Amino acid sequence: MGAGYGQGFELTPEGPIIVFPTTLGPWLDYTINGLVIGNIYALLAVGLALIFGVSHLINFAHGSVYMVGAYIGWLCVTKLNLPLPVTFVTVAAGCGLLGAVIERVGLRPLRNAPRIAPLLATIGLSVVLDQSAQLLFSPDPRALPTQLPTWRIAIGGGSIGALDLLIAGVGIGSAGLLYGFLRFTKLGWAVRATALDRDAAQQCGVDVDKVNRTVFAIASALGGVSGLLVGMYYNTIDPNMGFQAGLKGIVAQLIGGVGNVPGAIAGSLLLGLIESYGIALFGTSYRNLFAFVALILILVLRPNGLFAQARRLPPEPLTGTFIAPSRPLVLPKWAVWGLAALALALPLAVQQPYLLQTLGNAWLYALLALSLTLVAGTVGQVSLGHAGLLAIGAYASSLLALDAGVPVLLAVPLAGLVAAALGTALVYPAFRLRGHYVSIATLAVGEIVTLVILNWESLTRGPIGVTGIPPLSVAGKPLVSGQWVYWVPLAVLLAFAALQSRLLNSHLGRTLRAIREDDVAARSYGVDLNRYKGLAFAVAGFIAGVGGALMAHFYSYINHETFPAPVSMLALTMVILGGLGNVAGAVLGAAVLVGLPELFRAAAEYRMLIYGVVLLLLIRFRPQGLLGTV
Amino acid sequence: MLDLILRSTALVAGTLSLLTALGVVQPAFSQPADPAKEPVVLGVSGPLTGQYAQYGAQWQRGFDLALEQVNAGGGIQGRPLRVQFEDSQSDPKQTVAIARKFVADSRIVAELGDFTSAASMAASPIYQNGGLVQFGFTNSHPDFTRGGDFVWSNALNQAEEMPVLADYAVTALGLKRVALLFINNDWGRTSKDLFAKAARERGAEVVGAEGYLADEKDFRSALVRVRDTRPDGIVLVSYYADGAQITRQLREAGLTQPVVAAGSVYSPKFLELGGAAVEGVHTTTPFFPGDPRPEVQTFVKAYTGKYGIEPDAYSSRAYDALLLLATVIRQSGTDRTAVRDGLATVKDAPSVVYGTVRFDPQTRRVDKPLSTRLVVKNGGFALWEPGTAKVSN
């Protein structure tokens, strides 16, 4: 389709055609556009950086607070007709209060729980907030008109308006105020002391709870105001606006260096510029691909962010010493075999295809959880992009079967090998990273996989997706009935679970756990970190790849939306819920989290709200996971 | 102490929500005794929660209205028509489970949905093997109905829709250098190729084509690329929310060319979200409330009366799909295979979207949708009159 398309950019079989704008004019426009959008990212990044700086927590609920701010603003503007300054104060107060409540109800009870539990709590809170908004305000997007004057200043070929300037003012102003607050007020000192060492601060008489509450209130107030401003900017608000925005905010603050407030602003502007130049060079569809590749490069070259201070302490590992040593619930051998036999025999007794399909789905997701619990739990490399491995396995197996004519039974294990090799190679640059940086790097890898699938049309068929994927079949007989979608995943799962349990009990398992507990000590003991991490990711990639391949052959159709980012979140939730590193826990977590939404099906649009509440309760009362950490 | 209060509150909340869930379960099990009065049930798999929930909500409005009308008119030979709407979040792992549930439930006569291709087509093999009609009324993926002879669709066929749009843009509005912005999914991508072909055949050049991601909100830089191709018109293959966003931003960026958008922007939300910027945008729609046909007027009057808003593209298609299936079931009976055969033979079923519906039994799709040329005028959709709107931008 390349011919006849002036500057429009097409991915041809020969690869991208890069069209450089020939004059300076467009570059000025791209630069300004990058700064304008970076300006918007900065609003969220500042709040996230503040919370991270103090509580070492990536707050996934921040995007939801931002959404709540937009809706409070919408109520003020369209229903109460309040003047703009009053709207701002109301939104800030409302969201500040919400932040304090989140800290009190969702996070403070978990202060002595493993560090990973609050992360999961923020995911649960964001489900609850998003679903509540959807129920209260309907899922339809709404217009949020601005009352600002409509004049625009022409710069280059484009223009900026009053709202752009206000957003910049709020972003830079709030960062300045925060800087002053942290430097010059007593409470600010307390916040910084808490950030450096919570226990020491407490011993010196700092009211740590008050500090946390203050930080959450300030950050949430800022998040709410951002939601209001961005809602006005696009004249659109909807209950799901938080997730993508939060993701961009997290990426932006990572570029600047986590927990670094001025760095978050610089990182946001830089992210905006990177995206804008990416569009200029490659086309609109490459925007996020460019952003995530840039993120990985920055992480690899400057692991503490671009603007980290030289004398900074090394980042705290997310798990490792933060995984509370809990006593795992160990099932006796006979019970494990008994349960496995029962599970295998179930389709003989129960012939409900719906139940079997749901459990079959649970076993498929258990493969994903098994894979993730190995890298996140056992080795301590918390991956937020695990759905990418499913996608690689699914595409590899489908394309092998369809384009290369490989029999399905052979294509599935081959797809596992492809996912193992490709997955390890993609994550390899992140091996030198620690803690949260690993999570964000893997998140970026997951996004990159999706975006490459979307854009590499000659191989993956791009947005059209792969149709007509043949089902698994033995001797010409397709295995498509309710029993087979249950038995095949279960058999594969049992084999991998047995293998992984053996692995964890061997010296290899102990070595992997040593890396998690203290990588410096492990290295000084002669453990080659990269080799062992590579081994773990390869095994994990194989398991998840086989899982993805099986899904593709059951679904018969896959595209870039079959394995979206929320699947990675779901996998992590399963793993933490079951107990990190715990093989039986991963299976249980998958069964619970695939089963609960089906169980609550009768509650229709309320079911995801119930799911969120149940998730929060589970974390609250069993923070180390249902079966405990291994 | 506080901890204890929190614990108990949390527990009470949890128990209550569980009870709510179970409470809703109960009525599903109570069945009326008389088989002649037993409801005829259609299964719907669609998003009521999650990122596509807004479309599921629009479906539901269309279904509810259609059900009221069918049941007020005596239902299906005296039996009431019901819809069992299962929330799938348009997540393939849930649509396959729902498909198994529907196939195993002997009360279900046919199924409607799901919304996205990834979710709908993952379930197709189960419906096909189970012998239950999967009626995808918004599934425009070119391969959707190739899932088997139980997979049918009355979604607008892009091979028909895009030449109509090209006619409007090129022949009627006289555009010669068109830049295209399309949502980069299966629908947008297929439409883009078909539009480019149709536009070339009508003597226009497509000077630029930009695919954007579904959750994109910022189009400033994409529009710089569009601007630099020096188009004399801009075509949008977008849904209403992103279509409104692009139009706003392109007017702010100082682009004054006429904008022609695919029919999927046809929604009151397009006007609400786009504000003054969407004034003068051209679009075509198969369904238009100003259409004088009696079935359209009945629908519009009932819809605005019930919900207080004008119907949009998705609710009108849901309404249409349900009425069509009701007609087919009335003619062919409630047997699942009879419903499939009935779809192949149904003739001149009334439709607000198509005028009358008739399927091609080979492709299992509908041909020749109606098409009305519209332009946004004074904050509302109005019929376009040749010669007047060309210069309105």
Short mmCIF file of C-alpha atoms in Angstrom, two decimals, chain A residues 1 3-10 19 21 25-26 29-30 32-34 36-37 41 66 74 104-105 109 131 134 139-144 152 156-161 164 230 232-238 240-241 244 248 275-288 353-354 357-358 361 365 451 454-455 457 463-465 467 480-482 485 554-562 564 567 570 574 593-594 597-608 610 613-614 617 620-621, chain B residues 2-3 6-8 10-11 13-15 17-18 20-22 24-25 48-55 57-58 60-61 85-98 100-102 104 116-119 121-126 129 141-144 180-187 189-190 192-193 196-197 200 205-229 240-241 244-245 248-249 251-254 269 271-275 309:
data_model
loop_
_atom_site.label_atom_id
_atom_site.label_comp_id
_atom_site.label_asym_id
_atom_site.label_seq_id
_atom_site.Cartn_x
_atom_site.Cartn_y
_atom_site.Cartn_z
CA MET A 1 0.00 0.00 0.00
CA ALA A 3 2.56 3.87 -3.31
CA GLY A 4 0.66 7.10 -3.44
CA TYR A 5 0.87 7.83 0.25
CA GLY A 6 2.99 11.00 0.49
CA GLN A 7 4.28 11.27 4.01
CA GLY A 8 1.85 8.77 5.40
CA PHE A 9 3.79 5.94 6.76
CA GLU A 10 3.22 2.30 6.04
CA VAL A 19 10.27 9.95 6.58
CA PRO A 21 10.41 16.16 7.83
CA GLY A 25 9.01 23.90 11.05
CA PRO A 26 7.47 20.53 11.83
CA ASP A 29 5.63 21.65 16.28
CA TYR A 30 6.59 18.15 17.39
CA ILE A 32 5.86 21.79 21.45
CA ASN A 33 3.34 18.96 21.20
CA GLY A 34 5.70 16.71 23.14
CA VAL A 36 2.28 19.82 26.03
CA ILE A 37 1.54 16.14 26.53
CA TYR A 41 1.92 13.27 32.34
CA TYR A 66 -7.39 10.85 39.26
CA TRP A 74 -17.82 17.15 36.68
CA ARG A 104 -6.08 4.32 56.62
CA VAL A 105 -8.32 1.50 55.38
CA PRO A 109 -3.44 -2.35 58.35
CA GLN A 131 -16.31 -0.08 39.38
CA GLN A 134 -19.06 2.99 36.66
CA PRO A 139 -19.87 3.73 31.81
CA ASP A 140 -20.70 6.31 29.12
CA PRO A 141 -18.06 8.99 28.64
CA ARG A 142 -19.16 12.48 29.62
CA ALA A 143 -18.17 15.94 28.52
CA LEU A 144 -16.41 18.15 31.08
CA ARG A 152 -4.89 30.53 21.90
CA GLY A 156 5.06 27.51 15.00
CA GLY A 157 2.34 25.75 13.03
CA GLY A 158 0.23 25.01 16.09
CA SER A 159 -1.04 26.80 19.13
CA ILE A 160 -1.39 26.48 22.86
CA GLY A 161 -4.32 27.62 24.96
CA ASP A 164 -2.07 24.30 28.59
CA VAL A 230 -7.07 16.51 31.94
CA MET A 232 -11.30 19.55 30.83
CA TYR A 233 -8.40 19.37 28.41
CA TYR A 234 -9.96 16.53 26.42
CA ASN A 235 -13.55 17.49 27.29
CA THR A 236 -14.04 13.78 28.13
CA ILE A 237 -14.14 11.79 31.32
CA ASP A 238 -14.99 8.12 31.76
CA ASN A 240 -11.76 3.79 32.97
CA MET A 241 -9.65 6.87 32.28
CA GLN A 244 -3.72 4.23 30.99
CA LYS A 248 2.06 6.73 31.73
CA GLU A 275 6.57 10.01 22.03
CA SER A 276 6.11 13.03 19.84
CA TYR A 277 9.40 12.44 18.00
CA GLY A 278 8.46 8.76 17.72
CA ILE A 279 5.27 9.76 15.92
CA ALA A 280 7.23 12.16 13.74
CA LEU A 281 9.69 9.47 12.67
CA PHE A 282 7.64 6.29 12.53
CA GLY A 283 3.94 7.18 12.61
CA THR A 284 1.14 7.36 15.13
CA SER A 285 0.86 3.63 15.63
CA TYR A 286 4.46 3.52 16.90
CA ARG A 287 3.99 6.05 19.67
CA ASN A 288 3.94 3.73 22.65
CA PRO A 353 -19.56 -27.99 30.10
CA TYR A 354 -19.70 -24.51 31.67
CA GLN A 357 -14.66 -24.76 30.67
CA THR A 358 -14.28 -22.41 33.63
CA ASN A 361 -9.58 -21.65 31.89
CA TYR A 365 -4.19 -19.32 33.79
CA LEU A 451 2.84 -3.30 19.95
CA LEU A 454 0.19 -4.92 16.11
CA ASN A 455 2.75 -3.34 13.80
CA GLU A 457 1.92 -7.05 9.82
CA PRO A 463 -4.68 -5.68 13.73
CA ILE A 464 -6.63 -8.22 11.64
CA GLY A 465 -5.36 -11.00 13.92
CA THR A 467 -8.04 -16.48 12.16
CA VAL A 480 -12.83 -29.46 21.40
CA SER A 481 -15.44 -30.86 23.78
CA GLY A 482 -15.91 -29.63 27.33
CA VAL A 485 -10.66 -28.27 27.29
CA PHE A 554 -8.82 -23.39 21.93
CA TYR A 555 -9.83 -19.85 20.88
CA SER A 556 -9.18 -20.34 17.13
CA TYR A 557 -8.70 -16.57 16.80
CA ILE A 558 -6.15 -14.27 18.45
CA ASN A 559 -5.16 -10.66 17.95
CA HIS A 560 -3.18 -8.06 19.85
CA GLU A 561 -6.09 -7.57 22.25
CA THR A 562 -6.33 -11.21 23.33
CA PRO A 564 -3.78 -7.19 27.17
CA VAL A 567 -3.85 -10.03 32.13
CA LEU A 570 -4.30 -10.61 37.00
CA MET A 574 -3.02 -14.79 41.41
CA LEU A 593 -9.48 -15.50 40.55
CA VAL A 594 -10.84 -17.18 37.43
CA PRO A 597 -15.98 -13.56 38.62
CA GLU A 598 -17.92 -16.55 37.27
CA LEU A 599 -19.37 -17.23 40.72
CA PHE A 600 -20.56 -13.64 41.02
CA ARG A 601 -21.99 -13.70 37.49
CA ALA A 602 -25.55 -13.39 38.74
CA ALA A 603 -24.67 -10.01 40.22
CA ALA A 604 -24.27 -8.67 36.64
CA GLU A 605 -22.63 -5.23 36.63
CA TYR A 606 -21.93 -5.44 40.37
CA ARG A 607 -19.76 -8.50 40.07
CA MET A 608 -16.42 -6.76 39.50
CA ILE A 610 -17.72 -7.62 44.64
CA VAL A 613 -13.97 -6.12 47.75
CA VAL A 614 -13.27 -9.83 48.14
CA LEU A 617 -10.53 -8.72 52.24
CA ARG A 620 -6.28 -7.78 54.55
CA PHE A 621 -6.59 -11.07 56.40
CA LEU B 2 -10.48 0.40 65.95
CA ASP B 3 -8.90 -2.56 64.25
CA LEU B 6 -12.65 -2.28 60.87
CA ARG B 7 -12.46 -6.03 60.78
CA SER B 8 -16.13 -6.46 61.56
CA ALA B 10 -15.13 -5.42 56.43
CA LEU B 11 -16.62 -8.79 57.22
CA ALA B 13 -19.55 -5.73 53.93
CA GLY B 14 -18.15 -8.91 52.47
CA THR B 15 -21.00 -11.06 53.72
CA SER B 17 -22.08 -8.48 49.04
CA LEU B 18 -22.00 -12.27 48.92
CA THR B 20 -26.51 -9.83 47.33
CA ALA B 21 -24.85 -12.06 44.80
CA LEU B 22 -26.72 -15.11 46.01
CA VAL B 24 -29.79 -12.36 42.61
CA VAL B 25 -29.07 -15.99 41.86
CA LEU B 48 -21.28 -4.67 31.12
CA THR B 49 -18.09 -3.96 33.06
CA GLY B 50 -14.54 -3.23 31.98
CA GLN B 51 -13.24 -0.89 29.33
CA TYR B 52 -16.00 -1.56 26.80
CA ALA B 53 -18.85 -1.29 29.31
CA GLN B 54 -20.29 1.80 27.62
CA TYR B 55 -21.13 -0.22 24.51
CA ALA B 57 -24.90 -0.35 28.28
CA GLN B 58 -26.03 0.94 24.87
CA GLN B 60 -28.92 -3.10 26.85
CA ARG B 61 -31.02 0.00 26.19
CA PHE B 85 -27.36 -10.83 29.35
CA GLU B 86 -24.06 -12.30 30.61
CA ASP B 87 -21.27 -9.83 31.27
CA SER B 88 -18.12 -10.92 29.45
CA GLN B 89 -16.00 -7.77 29.80
CA SER B 90 -15.18 -8.71 26.19
CA ASP B 91 -12.54 -11.00 27.67
CA PRO B 92 -12.04 -14.18 25.60
CA LYS B 93 -11.61 -16.43 28.64
CA GLN B 94 -15.05 -15.33 29.82
CA THR B 95 -16.79 -15.46 26.45
CA VAL B 96 -15.79 -19.12 25.96
CA ALA B 97 -17.20 -19.99 29.39
CA ILE B 98 -20.42 -18.10 28.59
CA ARG B 100 -20.45 -23.32 27.04
CA LYS B 101 -23.13 -22.13 29.45
CA PHE B 102 -25.49 -21.02 26.68
CA ALA B 104 -25.70 -26.38 27.52
CA THR B 116 -14.67 -7.19 20.23
CA SER B 117 -13.37 -9.58 17.61
CA ALA B 118 -10.92 -11.19 20.04
CA ALA B 119 -13.76 -12.01 22.44
CA MET B 121 -14.35 -15.14 17.57
CA ALA B 122 -12.76 -17.09 20.43
CA ALA B 123 -16.26 -18.35 21.28
CA SER B 124 -17.34 -19.07 17.68
CA PRO B 125 -16.04 -22.68 17.57
CA ILE B 126 -18.06 -23.52 20.68
CA ASN B 129 -19.87 -27.19 17.46
CA HIS B 141 -14.35 -8.59 11.08
CA PRO B 142 -14.15 -9.94 7.52
CA ASP B 143 -13.64 -13.50 8.78
CA PHE B 144 -16.25 -13.47 11.53
CA LEU B 180 -7.09 9.31 6.71
CA LEU B 181 -6.95 8.70 10.46
CA PHE B 182 -8.05 5.23 11.49
CA ILE B 183 -8.29 3.29 14.73
CA ASN B 184 -5.70 0.56 14.45
CA ASN B 185 -7.85 -2.52 15.03
CA ASP B 186 -9.35 -5.05 12.65
CA TRP B 187 -12.31 -2.82 11.82
CA ARG B 189 -7.58 -1.40 9.32
CA THR B 190 -10.01 -3.19 6.97
CA LYS B 192 -8.89 2.00 5.72
CA ASP B 193 -7.85 -0.35 2.91
CA ALA B 196 -8.37 3.94 0.01
CA LYS B 197 -9.32 1.63 -2.84
CA ARG B 200 -8.71 5.94 -5.81
CA GLU B 205 -5.54 10.38 -3.82
CA VAL B 206 -5.05 9.19 -0.26
CA VAL B 207 -2.06 11.31 0.74
CA GLY B 208 -1.64 10.04 4.28
CA ALA B 209 -2.96 7.35 6.58
CA GLU B 210 -2.33 7.35 10.32
CA GLY B 211 -3.35 4.39 12.48
CA TYR B 212 -3.77 5.23 16.15
CA LEU B 213 -4.15 3.01 19.21
CA ALA B 214 -7.61 2.51 20.66
CA ASP B 215 -6.86 4.24 23.96
CA GLU B 216 -5.08 7.23 22.42
CA LYS B 217 -6.25 10.66 23.54
CA ASP B 218 -3.54 12.99 22.27
CA PHE B 219 -3.50 13.48 18.51
CA ARG B 220 -1.51 16.71 18.23
CA SER B 221 1.59 15.12 16.75
CA ALA B 222 -0.38 12.79 14.49
CA LEU B 223 -2.14 15.87 13.16
CA VAL B 224 1.16 17.55 12.34
CA ARG B 225 1.87 14.58 10.07
CA VAL B 226 -1.58 14.92 8.55
CA ARG B 227 -1.13 18.66 8.06
CA ASP B 228 2.20 18.18 6.30
CA THR B 229 0.63 15.95 3.66
CA TYR B 240 -17.51 8.53 18.54
CA ALA B 241 -15.24 9.33 21.51
CA ALA B 244 -14.77 13.80 18.67
CA GLN B 245 -11.31 14.08 20.22
CA ARG B 248 -11.43 19.00 18.48
CA GLN B 249 -7.68 18.79 18.28
CA ARG B 251 -9.56 22.46 14.75
CA GLU B 252 -7.34 23.66 17.62
CA ALA B 253 -4.29 22.91 15.48
CA GLY B 254 -5.72 25.25 12.86
CA LYS B 269 -22.07 11.57 22.56
CA LEU B 271 -21.84 16.03 19.65
CA GLU B 272 -21.50 16.26 23.43
CA LEU B 273 -17.79 15.39 23.57
CA GLY B 274 -16.85 17.30 20.42
CA GLY B 275 -18.73 20.48 21.28
CA ILE B 309 -31.85 10.76 24.95
#
